[in-house]
Amino acid sequence: MKLVLATQNPNKVKEIQAALPAEWSVTTARDAGITEELPETGTTLDANAREKAAYLQTKLGGFALSDDSGLEVDALEGAPGVYSARFGGPEKDDAVNRAALLHAMEGVTNRTARFRTVIAWATPTGMTTFEGEVEGIILESERGEGGFGYDALFVPEDGDGRTFAEMALEEKKAMSHRGRALRAWMAALDGEIIPR
Ligand code: ITT
């Protein structure tokens, strides 16, 4: 049985692979020959995570793990949220999205926000979801070259003032929305299913 990651985002693949036991046999959607964008027609992270995982599990069998994430900004009433990937336009461009966020927050003093991830775990017998979130603030300009998406604008509240883009992969994993969701999932597995 193989574990396939139901995401077309190479940065997510990198972060998820770094969190999994080395002996697991993990394949990306692309490696499994899936080149099309995975369906995401829902209006919640939970619905989209389920849809992506179900799509791949049905197509390939075995186990599929998806990740749907979003940035919720309080001053924008939770936007961009589930629409984070296309906040700046249909092209899903990270730099364009960051510019759109800075523009939307010009002159805004309340900069609090959170990243939220829902992971869906689809198996031959069913589907389970797990959540992780991290509170923080949105900067007024970008800082850092690492990470992806909105990382250069987000300072987690439990950190030392650096953005996620200024952290090593391991440091981000320890406090990120995705790291927390992945740890909840692995705790629930509790060694029961180890894909090989
Ligand atoms: P898949 O659907 O193929 O998994 P995607 O990039 O479309 O990939 P999402 O629908 O979850 O993924 O989009 C979430 C958006 O939020 C997207 O713009 C990401 O760049 C951004 N994002 C997700 N996780 C992030 C993280 O850990 N740090 C910063 N930005 C992140």
Short mmCIF file of C-alpha atoms and ligand atoms in Angstrom, two decimals:
data_model
loop_
_atom_site.label_atom_id
_atom_site.label_comp_id
_atom_site.label_asym_id
_atom_site.label_seq_id
_atom_site.Cartn_x
_atom_site.Cartn_y
_atom_site.Cartn_z
CA MET A 1 0.00 0.00 0.00
CA LYS A 2 1.28 3.42 -0.88
CA LEU A 3 0.64 6.79 0.68
CA VAL A 4 0.01 9.41 -2.00
CA LEU A 5 0.11 13.10 -1.16
CA ALA A 6 -2.99 14.72 -2.66
CA THR A 7 -1.41 18.10 -3.38
CA GLN A 8 0.13 19.73 -6.43
CA ASN A 9 2.01 22.25 -4.28
CA PRO A 10 5.72 21.22 -4.14
CA ASN A 11 6.29 23.29 -0.99
CA LYS A 12 3.58 21.40 0.87
CA VAL A 13 5.09 18.12 -0.37
CA LYS A 14 8.45 19.15 1.09
CA GLU A 15 6.95 20.08 4.48
CA ILE A 16 4.76 16.97 4.71
CA GLN A 17 7.57 14.61 3.69
CA ALA A 18 9.84 16.14 6.34
CA ALA A 19 7.23 15.29 8.99
CA LEU A 20 6.74 11.63 8.04
CA PRO A 21 8.73 8.63 9.22
CA ALA A 22 11.59 8.02 6.76
CA GLU A 23 10.64 4.37 6.22
CA TRP A 24 7.21 5.21 4.84
CA SER A 25 6.83 4.93 1.09
CA VAL A 26 5.38 8.25 0.01
CA THR A 27 4.50 9.26 -3.54
CA THR A 28 3.43 12.66 -4.76
CA ALA A 29 0.38 13.10 -6.97
CA ARG A 30 2.70 14.15 -9.78
CA ASP A 31 4.89 11.04 -9.37
CA ALA A 32 1.72 8.96 -9.52
CA GLY A 33 0.99 10.49 -12.93
CA ILE A 34 -1.65 12.98 -11.76
CA THR A 35 -0.88 16.23 -13.55
CA GLU A 36 -4.31 17.88 -13.44
CA GLU A 37 -5.22 20.29 -10.65
CA LEU A 38 -7.06 18.47 -7.88
CA PRO A 39 -10.75 19.42 -7.49
CA GLU A 40 -11.48 22.06 -4.82
CA THR A 41 -15.09 23.16 -5.18
CA GLY A 42 -15.99 23.52 -1.49
CA THR A 43 -16.45 26.64 0.60
CA THR A 44 -14.57 25.33 3.64
CA LEU A 45 -11.05 23.97 4.18
CA ASP A 46 -12.59 20.75 5.49
CA ALA A 47 -14.71 20.22 2.36
CA ASN A 48 -11.79 20.93 0.03
CA ALA A 49 -9.38 18.69 1.93
CA ARG A 50 -11.93 15.85 1.76
CA GLU A 51 -12.56 16.43 -1.93
CA LYS A 52 -8.86 16.31 -2.88
CA ALA A 53 -8.11 13.21 -0.81
CA ALA A 54 -11.22 11.37 -2.04
CA TYR A 55 -10.36 12.17 -5.66
CA LEU A 56 -6.92 10.57 -5.42
CA GLN A 57 -7.91 7.66 -3.20
CA THR A 58 -10.68 6.73 -5.66
CA LYS A 59 -8.34 7.08 -8.61
CA LEU A 60 -5.31 5.26 -7.19
CA GLY A 61 -6.52 3.15 -4.27
CA GLY A 62 -4.35 2.81 -1.15
CA PHE A 63 -3.97 5.81 1.17
CA ALA A 64 -4.22 9.50 0.26
CA LEU A 65 -3.34 12.51 2.39
CA SER A 66 -4.43 16.02 1.39
CA ASP A 67 -3.88 19.46 2.90
CA ASP A 68 -6.11 22.48 2.49
CA SER A 69 -4.82 25.63 4.12
CA GLY A 70 -5.76 29.26 4.44
CA LEU A 71 -4.80 32.53 6.07
CA GLU A 72 -7.55 34.20 8.13
CA VAL A 73 -7.03 37.91 8.77
CA ASP A 74 -9.21 39.38 11.52
CA ALA A 75 -9.37 42.90 10.02
CA LEU A 76 -10.57 41.33 6.75
CA GLU A 77 -13.27 39.31 8.55
CA GLY A 78 -11.45 36.02 8.00
CA ALA A 79 -10.43 36.63 4.37
CA PRO A 80 -8.69 35.37 2.34
CA GLY A 81 -9.42 32.10 4.23
CA VAL A 82 -10.46 29.27 1.96
CA TYR A 83 -9.76 31.53 -1.05
CA SER A 84 -6.12 32.23 -0.06
CA ALA A 85 -4.60 30.58 -3.16
CA ARG A 86 -6.31 33.02 -5.55
CA PHE A 87 -6.50 36.18 -3.40
CA GLY A 88 -4.47 38.18 -5.96
CA GLY A 89 -5.95 36.60 -9.09
CA PRO A 90 -6.67 33.32 -10.87
CA GLU A 91 -3.01 32.51 -11.56
CA LYS A 92 -2.30 31.32 -7.96
CA ASP A 93 0.92 33.34 -7.78
CA ASP A 94 2.43 33.63 -4.28
CA ALA A 95 4.09 37.03 -4.87
CA VAL A 96 0.89 38.45 -6.37
CA ASN A 97 -1.12 37.11 -3.41
CA ARG A 98 1.27 38.72 -0.90
CA ALA A 99 1.05 42.05 -2.74
CA ALA A 100 -2.75 41.82 -2.71
CA LEU A 101 -2.73 41.15 1.03
CA LEU A 102 -0.45 44.13 1.74
CA HIS A 103 -2.70 46.31 -0.41
CA ALA A 104 -5.87 45.13 1.38
CA MET A 105 -4.24 45.92 4.74
CA GLU A 106 -2.86 49.36 3.97
CA GLY A 107 -3.54 51.62 6.95
CA VAL A 108 -4.98 48.73 9.00
CA THR A 109 -3.71 48.71 12.58
CA ASN A 110 -5.20 45.39 13.75
CA ARG A 111 -2.78 42.95 12.06
CA THR A 112 -3.81 39.72 13.87
CA ALA A 113 -4.30 36.61 11.75
CA ARG A 114 -4.02 32.85 11.78
CA PHE A 115 -3.02 30.08 9.43
CA ARG A 116 -5.30 27.08 9.46
CA THR A 117 -4.74 23.65 7.87
CA VAL A 118 -7.14 20.77 7.47
CA ILE A 119 -5.58 17.44 6.56
CA ALA A 120 -7.78 14.70 5.13
CA TRP A 121 -6.70 11.07 5.43
CA ALA A 122 -8.49 8.84 2.95
CA THR A 123 -8.13 5.07 3.29
CA PRO A 124 -9.86 2.17 1.55
CA THR A 125 -12.36 2.15 4.44
CA GLY A 126 -13.06 5.82 5.12
CA MET A 127 -11.98 9.40 5.65
CA THR A 128 -10.84 11.37 8.70
CA THR A 129 -9.77 15.02 9.00
CA PHE A 130 -7.36 16.77 11.37
CA GLU A 131 -6.83 20.48 12.03
CA GLY A 132 -3.95 22.68 13.01
CA GLU A 133 -3.72 26.43 13.44
CA VAL A 134 -1.23 29.07 14.47
CA GLU A 135 -1.92 32.65 15.60
CA GLY A 136 0.26 35.55 14.51
CA ILE A 137 0.45 38.96 12.89
CA ILE A 138 0.79 40.27 9.35
CA LEU A 139 3.79 42.55 8.72
CA GLU A 140 3.69 45.74 6.64
CA SER A 141 6.43 44.46 4.33
CA GLU A 142 8.01 41.10 3.46
CA ARG A 143 10.85 39.55 5.42
CA GLY A 144 12.77 36.35 4.57
CA GLU A 145 13.49 34.19 1.55
CA GLY A 146 12.41 30.74 2.79
CA GLY A 147 8.99 29.12 2.99
CA PHE A 148 6.28 29.90 0.45
CA GLY A 149 2.86 31.51 0.08
CA TYR A 150 2.28 34.16 2.74
CA ASP A 151 5.23 33.07 4.94
CA ALA A 152 7.28 36.25 4.40
CA LEU A 153 4.44 38.32 5.87
CA PHE A 154 3.51 36.15 8.86
CA VAL A 155 5.11 36.29 12.33
CA PRO A 156 3.81 33.51 14.61
CA GLU A 157 2.88 34.73 18.09
CA ASP A 158 4.84 32.00 19.92
CA GLY A 159 8.08 32.61 18.02
CA ASP A 160 10.99 35.02 18.46
CA GLY A 161 9.78 37.69 16.03
CA ARG A 162 10.95 36.02 12.82
CA THR A 163 8.58 35.30 9.96
CA PHE A 164 8.04 31.72 8.79
CA ALA A 165 10.14 32.69 5.74
CA GLU A 166 13.09 33.43 8.05
CA MET A 167 12.94 29.98 9.69
CA ALA A 168 14.43 26.63 8.73
CA LEU A 169 11.93 23.97 7.67
CA GLU A 170 12.24 22.21 11.04
CA GLU A 171 11.58 25.40 13.01
CA LYS A 172 8.49 26.22 10.98
CA LYS A 173 7.25 22.65 11.36
CA ALA A 174 7.48 22.84 15.15
CA MET A 175 4.96 25.67 15.41
CA SER A 176 3.09 25.79 12.11
CA HIS A 177 -0.55 25.03 11.32
CA ARG A 178 0.61 22.20 9.04
CA GLY A 179 3.01 20.74 11.60
CA ARG A 180 0.23 20.72 14.21
CA ALA A 181 -2.30 19.07 11.89
CA LEU A 182 0.26 16.44 10.87
CA ARG A 183 1.09 15.65 14.50
CA ALA A 184 -2.63 15.27 15.31
CA TRP A 185 -2.98 12.87 12.40
CA MET A 186 0.03 10.79 13.40
CA ALA A 187 -1.09 10.64 17.02
CA ALA A 188 -4.48 9.33 15.86
CA LEU A 189 -2.81 6.66 13.73
CA ASP A 190 -0.86 5.56 16.78
CA GLY A 191 1.15 3.07 14.74
CA GLU A 192 -1.95 1.35 13.41
CA ILE A 193 -1.42 1.89 9.73
CA ILE A 194 2.12 2.22 8.45
CA PRO A 195 2.10 2.44 4.67
CA ARG A 196 5.04 0.62 3.10
P1 ITT B 1 -3.03 22.02 -3.40
O1 ITT B 1 -4.50 22.38 -3.43
O2 ITT B 1 -2.58 21.31 -4.63
O3 ITT B 1 -2.66 21.29 -2.15
P2 ITT B 1 -2.62 24.91 -3.18
O4 ITT B 1 -1.37 25.75 -3.23
O5 ITT B 1 -3.74 25.27 -4.12
O6 ITT B 1 -2.16 23.39 -3.36
P3 ITT B 1 -4.36 25.58 -0.94
O7 ITT B 1 -5.60 25.46 -1.75
O8 ITT B 1 -4.35 24.97 0.42
O9 ITT B 1 -3.11 24.93 -1.69
O10 ITT B 1 -3.99 27.10 -0.91
C1 ITT B 1 -3.57 27.75 0.20
C2 ITT B 1 -2.96 29.09 -0.09
O11 ITT B 1 -2.32 29.47 1.12
C3 ITT B 1 -1.88 29.11 -1.17
O12 ITT B 1 -1.80 30.42 -1.72
C4 ITT B 1 -0.62 28.83 -0.40
O13 ITT B 1 0.53 29.42 -1.01
C5 ITT B 1 -0.91 29.46 0.95
N1 ITT B 1 -0.31 28.63 2.01
C6 ITT B 1 -0.62 27.34 2.32
N2 ITT B 1 0.16 26.88 3.31
C7 ITT B 1 0.99 27.91 3.61
C8 ITT B 1 2.04 28.04 4.52
O14 ITT B 1 2.43 27.04 5.30
N3 ITT B 1 2.67 29.21 4.60
C9 ITT B 1 2.31 30.24 3.81
N4 ITT B 1 1.34 30.19 2.90
C10 ITT B 1 0.68 29.02 2.80
#
